[in-house]
Amino acid sequence: MQSNCFYASTSPNGGGSFQKFCILNSTALATQLSLEDLSEVTDALWILLTAIFVFWMQAGFAMLEAGSVRPKNTNNMLFKNLIDTAIGAICFWLVGYSFAFGNDRTFDEGSTGKDSKYIGFGNWALQDFANAPNDDDPPFHLWFFHWAFAS
């Protein structure tokens, strides 16, 4: 594996000890990543990008509303949009994600405390979100995506 290495001082004034820093070539880095890892990263980036686009629609609607009201009411209307988004984020964090997705448990007719066919139960305020049973990493990008639509 080829790499470009250089030595740099670890102290701010340039004296003291030197440490070796190496930068891998892009081809060497690409061969170390598996196709599955690369797919997961690009999926997460795409979901984040689309969530940002959806969230920017909030700004577009705010500009549309600002053009629809009298100039003296513009500040109040923009503040209303900001508060709606903030309260929507808090409510979606507290109960919305839980209602939509629950704990990802399977539905079982005779058991209580499990997710039903109609509404999720558990994972309130994302308390067990980081302990996702199927993933090594919690899907925070998916939460952001769903929140962008919910707000």
PDB file of C-alpha atoms in Angstrom:
ATOM      1  CA  MET A   1       0.000   0.000   0.000  1.00  0.00           C
ATOM      2  CA  GLN A   2       1.455   3.315  -1.055  1.00  0.00           C
ATOM      3  CA  SER A   3       1.202   6.309   1.198  1.00  0.00           C
ATOM      4  CA  ASN A   4       2.546   9.804   1.381  1.00  0.00           C
ATOM      5  CA  CYS A   5       4.132  10.444   4.756  1.00  0.00           C
ATOM      6  CA  PHE A   6       5.520  13.556   6.359  1.00  0.00           C
ATOM      7  CA  TYR A   7       6.806  14.533   9.762  1.00  0.00           C
ATOM      8  CA  ALA A   8       5.320  17.372  11.758  1.00  0.00           C
ATOM      9  CA  SER A   9       5.971  18.867  15.138  1.00  0.00           C
ATOM     10  CA  THR A  10       3.474  18.098  17.860  1.00  0.00           C
ATOM     11  CA  SER A  11       4.092  21.359  19.720  1.00  0.00           C
ATOM     12  CA  PRO A  12       2.660  24.751  18.676  1.00  0.00           C
ATOM     13  CA  ASN A  13       6.032  26.512  18.489  1.00  0.00           C
ATOM     14  CA  GLY A  14       7.628  23.918  16.194  1.00  0.00           C
ATOM     15  CA  GLY A  15      10.079  22.440  18.685  1.00  0.00           C
ATOM     16  CA  GLY A  16       9.876  19.233  20.623  1.00  0.00           C
ATOM     17  CA  SER A  17       9.141  15.833  19.179  1.00  0.00           C
ATOM     18  CA  PHE A  18       8.094  15.073  15.648  1.00  0.00           C
ATOM     19  CA  GLN A  19       5.369  12.671  14.676  1.00  0.00           C
ATOM     20  CA  LYS A  20       4.922  10.808  11.404  1.00  0.00           C
ATOM     21  CA  PHE A  21       1.645  11.457   9.544  1.00  0.00           C
ATOM     22  CA  CYS A  22       0.691   9.342   6.551  1.00  0.00           C
ATOM     23  CA  ILE A  23      -1.993   9.981   3.955  1.00  0.00           C
ATOM     24  CA  LEU A  24      -3.208   6.988   1.994  1.00  0.00           C
ATOM     25  CA  ASN A  25      -3.663   7.206  -1.733  1.00  0.00           C
ATOM     26  CA  SER A  26      -7.286   7.176  -2.828  1.00  0.00           C
ATOM     27  CA  THR A  27      -6.882   3.874  -4.646  1.00  0.00           C
ATOM     28  CA  ALA A  28      -5.474   2.220  -1.538  1.00  0.00           C
ATOM     29  CA  LEU A  29      -8.327   3.590   0.539  1.00  0.00           C
ATOM     30  CA  ALA A  30     -10.921   2.458  -2.006  1.00  0.00           C
ATOM     31  CA  THR A  31      -9.612  -1.097  -1.977  1.00  0.00           C
ATOM     32  CA  GLN A  32      -9.881  -1.243   1.818  1.00  0.00           C
ATOM     33  CA  LEU A  33     -13.569  -0.354   1.803  1.00  0.00           C
ATOM     34  CA  SER A  34     -15.958  -3.079   0.904  1.00  0.00           C
ATOM     35  CA  LEU A  35     -18.793  -2.445  -1.482  1.00  0.00           C
ATOM     36  CA  GLU A  36     -21.293  -2.835   1.378  1.00  0.00           C
ATOM     37  CA  ASP A  37     -19.548  -0.151   3.447  1.00  0.00           C
ATOM     38  CA  LEU A  38     -19.468   2.179   0.479  1.00  0.00           C
ATOM     39  CA  SER A  39     -23.150   1.513  -0.161  1.00  0.00           C
ATOM     40  CA  GLU A  40     -24.073   2.326   3.453  1.00  0.00           C
ATOM     41  CA  VAL A  41     -22.149   5.585   3.348  1.00  0.00           C
ATOM     42  CA  THR A  42     -23.654   6.723   0.065  1.00  0.00           C
ATOM     43  CA  ASP A  43     -27.146   5.761   1.259  1.00  0.00           C
ATOM     44  CA  ALA A  44     -26.710   7.829   4.423  1.00  0.00           C
ATOM     45  CA  LEU A  45     -25.364  10.794   2.466  1.00  0.00           C
ATOM     46  CA  TRP A  46     -28.243  10.631  -0.004  1.00  0.00           C
ATOM     47  CA  ILE A  47     -30.822  10.471   2.777  1.00  0.00           C
ATOM     48  CA  LEU A  48     -29.206  13.435   4.530  1.00  0.00           C
ATOM     49  CA  LEU A  49     -29.104  15.428   1.299  1.00  0.00           C
ATOM     50  CA  THR A  50     -32.771  14.783   0.552  1.00  0.00           C
ATOM     51  CA  ALA A  51     -33.718  15.602   4.147  1.00  0.00           C
ATOM     52  CA  ILE A  52     -31.898  18.918   3.826  1.00  0.00           C
ATOM     53  CA  PHE A  53     -33.804  19.620   0.599  1.00  0.00           C
ATOM     54  CA  VAL A  54     -37.097  18.826   2.301  1.00  0.00           C
ATOM     55  CA  PHE A  55     -36.207  21.005   5.260  1.00  0.00           C
ATOM     56  CA  TRP A  56     -35.281  23.873   2.936  1.00  0.00           C
ATOM     57  CA  MET A  57     -38.847  23.738   1.686  1.00  0.00           C
ATOM     58  CA  GLN A  58     -39.704  25.233   5.095  1.00  0.00           C
ATOM     59  CA  ALA A  59     -37.731  28.312   4.095  1.00  0.00           C
ATOM     60  CA  GLY A  60     -39.490  28.397   0.732  1.00  0.00           C
ATOM     61  CA  PHE A  61     -42.893  28.285   2.364  1.00  0.00           C
ATOM     62  CA  ALA A  62     -41.803  31.000   4.795  1.00  0.00           C
ATOM     63  CA  MET A  63     -40.804  33.228   1.883  1.00  0.00           C
ATOM     64  CA  LEU A  64     -44.118  32.485   0.185  1.00  0.00           C
ATOM     65  CA  GLU A  65     -45.981  33.461   3.349  1.00  0.00           C
ATOM     66  CA  ALA A  66     -43.811  36.552   3.797  1.00  0.00           C
ATOM     67  CA  GLY A  67     -44.855  37.709   0.349  1.00  0.00           C
ATOM     68  CA  SER A  68     -48.500  37.068   1.142  1.00  0.00           C
ATOM     69  CA  VAL A  69     -48.796  39.204   4.270  1.00  0.00           C
ATOM     70  CA  ARG A  70     -48.439  42.887   4.906  1.00  0.00           C
ATOM     71  CA  PRO A  71     -44.858  44.023   5.678  1.00  0.00           C
ATOM     72  CA  LYS A  72     -45.685  44.809   9.310  1.00  0.00           C
ATOM     73  CA  ASN A  73     -46.684  41.157   9.882  1.00  0.00           C
ATOM     74  CA  THR A  74     -43.653  39.559   8.234  1.00  0.00           C
ATOM     75  CA  ASN A  75     -41.573  39.226  11.417  1.00  0.00           C
ATOM     76  CA  ASN A  76     -44.450  37.640  13.306  1.00  0.00           C
ATOM     77  CA  MET A  77     -45.099  35.153  10.531  1.00  0.00           C
ATOM     78  CA  LEU A  78     -41.414  34.165  10.230  1.00  0.00           C
ATOM     79  CA  PHE A  79     -41.204  33.733  14.002  1.00  0.00           C
ATOM     80  CA  LYS A  80     -44.341  31.561  13.875  1.00  0.00           C
ATOM     81  CA  ASN A  81     -42.653  29.322  11.285  1.00  0.00           C
ATOM     82  CA  LEU A  82     -39.537  29.045  13.446  1.00  0.00           C
ATOM     83  CA  ILE A  83     -41.545  28.136  16.537  1.00  0.00           C
ATOM     84  CA  ASP A  84     -43.628  25.617  14.557  1.00  0.00           C
ATOM     85  CA  THR A  85     -40.450  23.891  13.415  1.00  0.00           C
ATOM     86  CA  ALA A  86     -38.933  23.883  16.903  1.00  0.00           C
ATOM     87  CA  ILE A  87     -42.070  22.567  18.585  1.00  0.00           C
ATOM     88  CA  GLY A  88     -42.497  20.029  15.782  1.00  0.00           C
ATOM     89  CA  ALA A  89     -38.959  18.774  16.364  1.00  0.00           C
ATOM     90  CA  ILE A  90     -39.506  18.383  20.102  1.00  0.00           C
ATOM     91  CA  CYS A  91     -42.849  16.624  19.642  1.00  0.00           C
ATOM     92  CA  PHE A  92     -41.482  14.309  16.962  1.00  0.00           C
ATOM     93  CA  TRP A  93     -38.523  13.494  19.210  1.00  0.00           C
ATOM     94  CA  LEU A  94     -40.760  12.804  22.222  1.00  0.00           C
ATOM     95  CA  VAL A  95     -43.611  10.803  20.721  1.00  0.00           C
ATOM     96  CA  GLY A  96     -43.746  11.037  16.921  1.00  0.00           C
ATOM     97  CA  TYR A  97     -40.950   8.639  16.060  1.00  0.00           C
ATOM     98  CA  SER A  98     -42.273   6.183  18.629  1.00  0.00           C
ATOM     99  CA  PHE A  99     -45.787   6.313  17.184  1.00  0.00           C
ATOM    100  CA  ALA A 100     -44.440   5.831  13.682  1.00  0.00           C
ATOM    101  CA  PHE A 101     -41.835   3.120  14.277  1.00  0.00           C
ATOM    102  CA  GLY A 102     -41.922   1.923  17.903  1.00  0.00           C
ATOM    103  CA  ASN A 103     -39.310  -0.600  18.909  1.00  0.00           C
ATOM    104  CA  ASP A 104     -39.247  -2.515  15.612  1.00  0.00           C
ATOM    105  CA  ARG A 105     -40.730  -5.503  17.408  1.00  0.00           C
ATOM    106  CA  THR A 106     -42.937  -7.931  15.595  1.00  0.00           C
ATOM    107  CA  PHE A 107     -46.684  -7.815  16.145  1.00  0.00           C
ATOM    108  CA  ASP A 108     -48.063 -10.613  18.259  1.00  0.00           C
ATOM    109  CA  GLU A 109     -51.815 -10.667  18.986  1.00  0.00           C
ATOM    110  CA  GLY A 110     -51.645 -12.112  22.497  1.00  0.00           C
ATOM    111  CA  SER A 111     -48.778 -10.091  23.930  1.00  0.00           C
ATOM    112  CA  THR A 112     -49.115  -6.738  25.627  1.00  0.00           C
ATOM    113  CA  GLY A 113     -46.567  -3.954  25.446  1.00  0.00           C
ATOM    114  CA  LYS A 114     -45.534  -4.716  21.905  1.00  0.00           C
ATOM    115  CA  ASP A 115     -46.038  -2.633  18.799  1.00  0.00           C
ATOM    116  CA  SER A 116     -49.483  -3.036  17.304  1.00  0.00           C
ATOM    117  CA  LYS A 117     -50.582  -3.019  13.680  1.00  0.00           C
ATOM    118  CA  TYR A 118     -51.614   0.625  13.908  1.00  0.00           C
ATOM    119  CA  ILE A 119     -49.221   2.452  16.198  1.00  0.00           C
ATOM    120  CA  GLY A 120     -45.761   1.940  17.604  1.00  0.00           C
ATOM    121  CA  PHE A 121     -45.117   1.745  21.319  1.00  0.00           C
ATOM    122  CA  GLY A 122     -41.831   2.283  23.117  1.00  0.00           C
ATOM    123  CA  ASN A 123     -38.643   4.081  22.229  1.00  0.00           C
ATOM    124  CA  TRP A 124     -40.099   7.299  23.663  1.00  0.00           C
ATOM    125  CA  ALA A 125     -37.771  10.274  23.203  1.00  0.00           C
ATOM    126  CA  LEU A 126     -35.442   7.887  21.339  1.00  0.00           C
ATOM    127  CA  GLN A 127     -34.418   6.277  24.619  1.00  0.00           C
ATOM    128  CA  ASP A 128     -33.503   2.937  22.998  1.00  0.00           C
ATOM    129  CA  PHE A 129     -32.628   4.362  19.608  1.00  0.00           C
ATOM    130  CA  ALA A 130     -28.881   3.841  20.031  1.00  0.00           C
ATOM    131  CA  ASN A 131     -29.489   0.192  20.952  1.00  0.00           C
ATOM    132  CA  ALA A 132     -30.910  -0.736  17.564  1.00  0.00           C
ATOM    133  CA  PRO A 133     -30.972  -4.545  17.357  1.00  0.00           C
ATOM    134  CA  ASN A 134     -30.371  -4.764  13.609  1.00  0.00           C
ATOM    135  CA  ASP A 135     -27.678  -2.129  13.125  1.00  0.00           C
ATOM    136  CA  ASP A 136     -24.279  -1.442  14.567  1.00  0.00           C
ATOM    137  CA  ASP A 137     -24.877   2.283  14.159  1.00  0.00           C
ATOM    138  CA  PRO A 138     -28.162   3.938  15.062  1.00  0.00           C
ATOM    139  CA  PRO A 139     -29.844   5.423  11.989  1.00  0.00           C
ATOM    140  CA  PHE A 140     -29.865   9.074  13.061  1.00  0.00           C
ATOM    141  CA  HIS A 141     -29.940  10.112   9.406  1.00  0.00           C
ATOM    142  CA  LEU A 142     -33.308   8.347   9.093  1.00  0.00           C
ATOM    143  CA  TRP A 143     -34.640  10.172  12.150  1.00  0.00           C
ATOM    144  CA  PHE A 144     -33.562  13.480  10.605  1.00  0.00           C
ATOM    145  CA  PHE A 145     -35.223  12.530   7.317  1.00  0.00           C
ATOM    146  CA  HIS A 146     -38.528  11.682   8.995  1.00  0.00           C
ATOM    147  CA  TRP A 147     -38.356  14.787  11.165  1.00  0.00           C
ATOM    148  CA  ALA A 148     -37.883  16.983   8.080  1.00  0.00           C
ATOM    149  CA  PHE A 149     -41.188  15.677   6.734  1.00  0.00           C
ATOM    150  CA  ALA A 150     -42.926  15.830  10.124  1.00  0.00           C
ATOM    151  CA  SER A 151     -42.025  19.445  10.746  1.00  0.00           C
TER     152      SER A 151
END
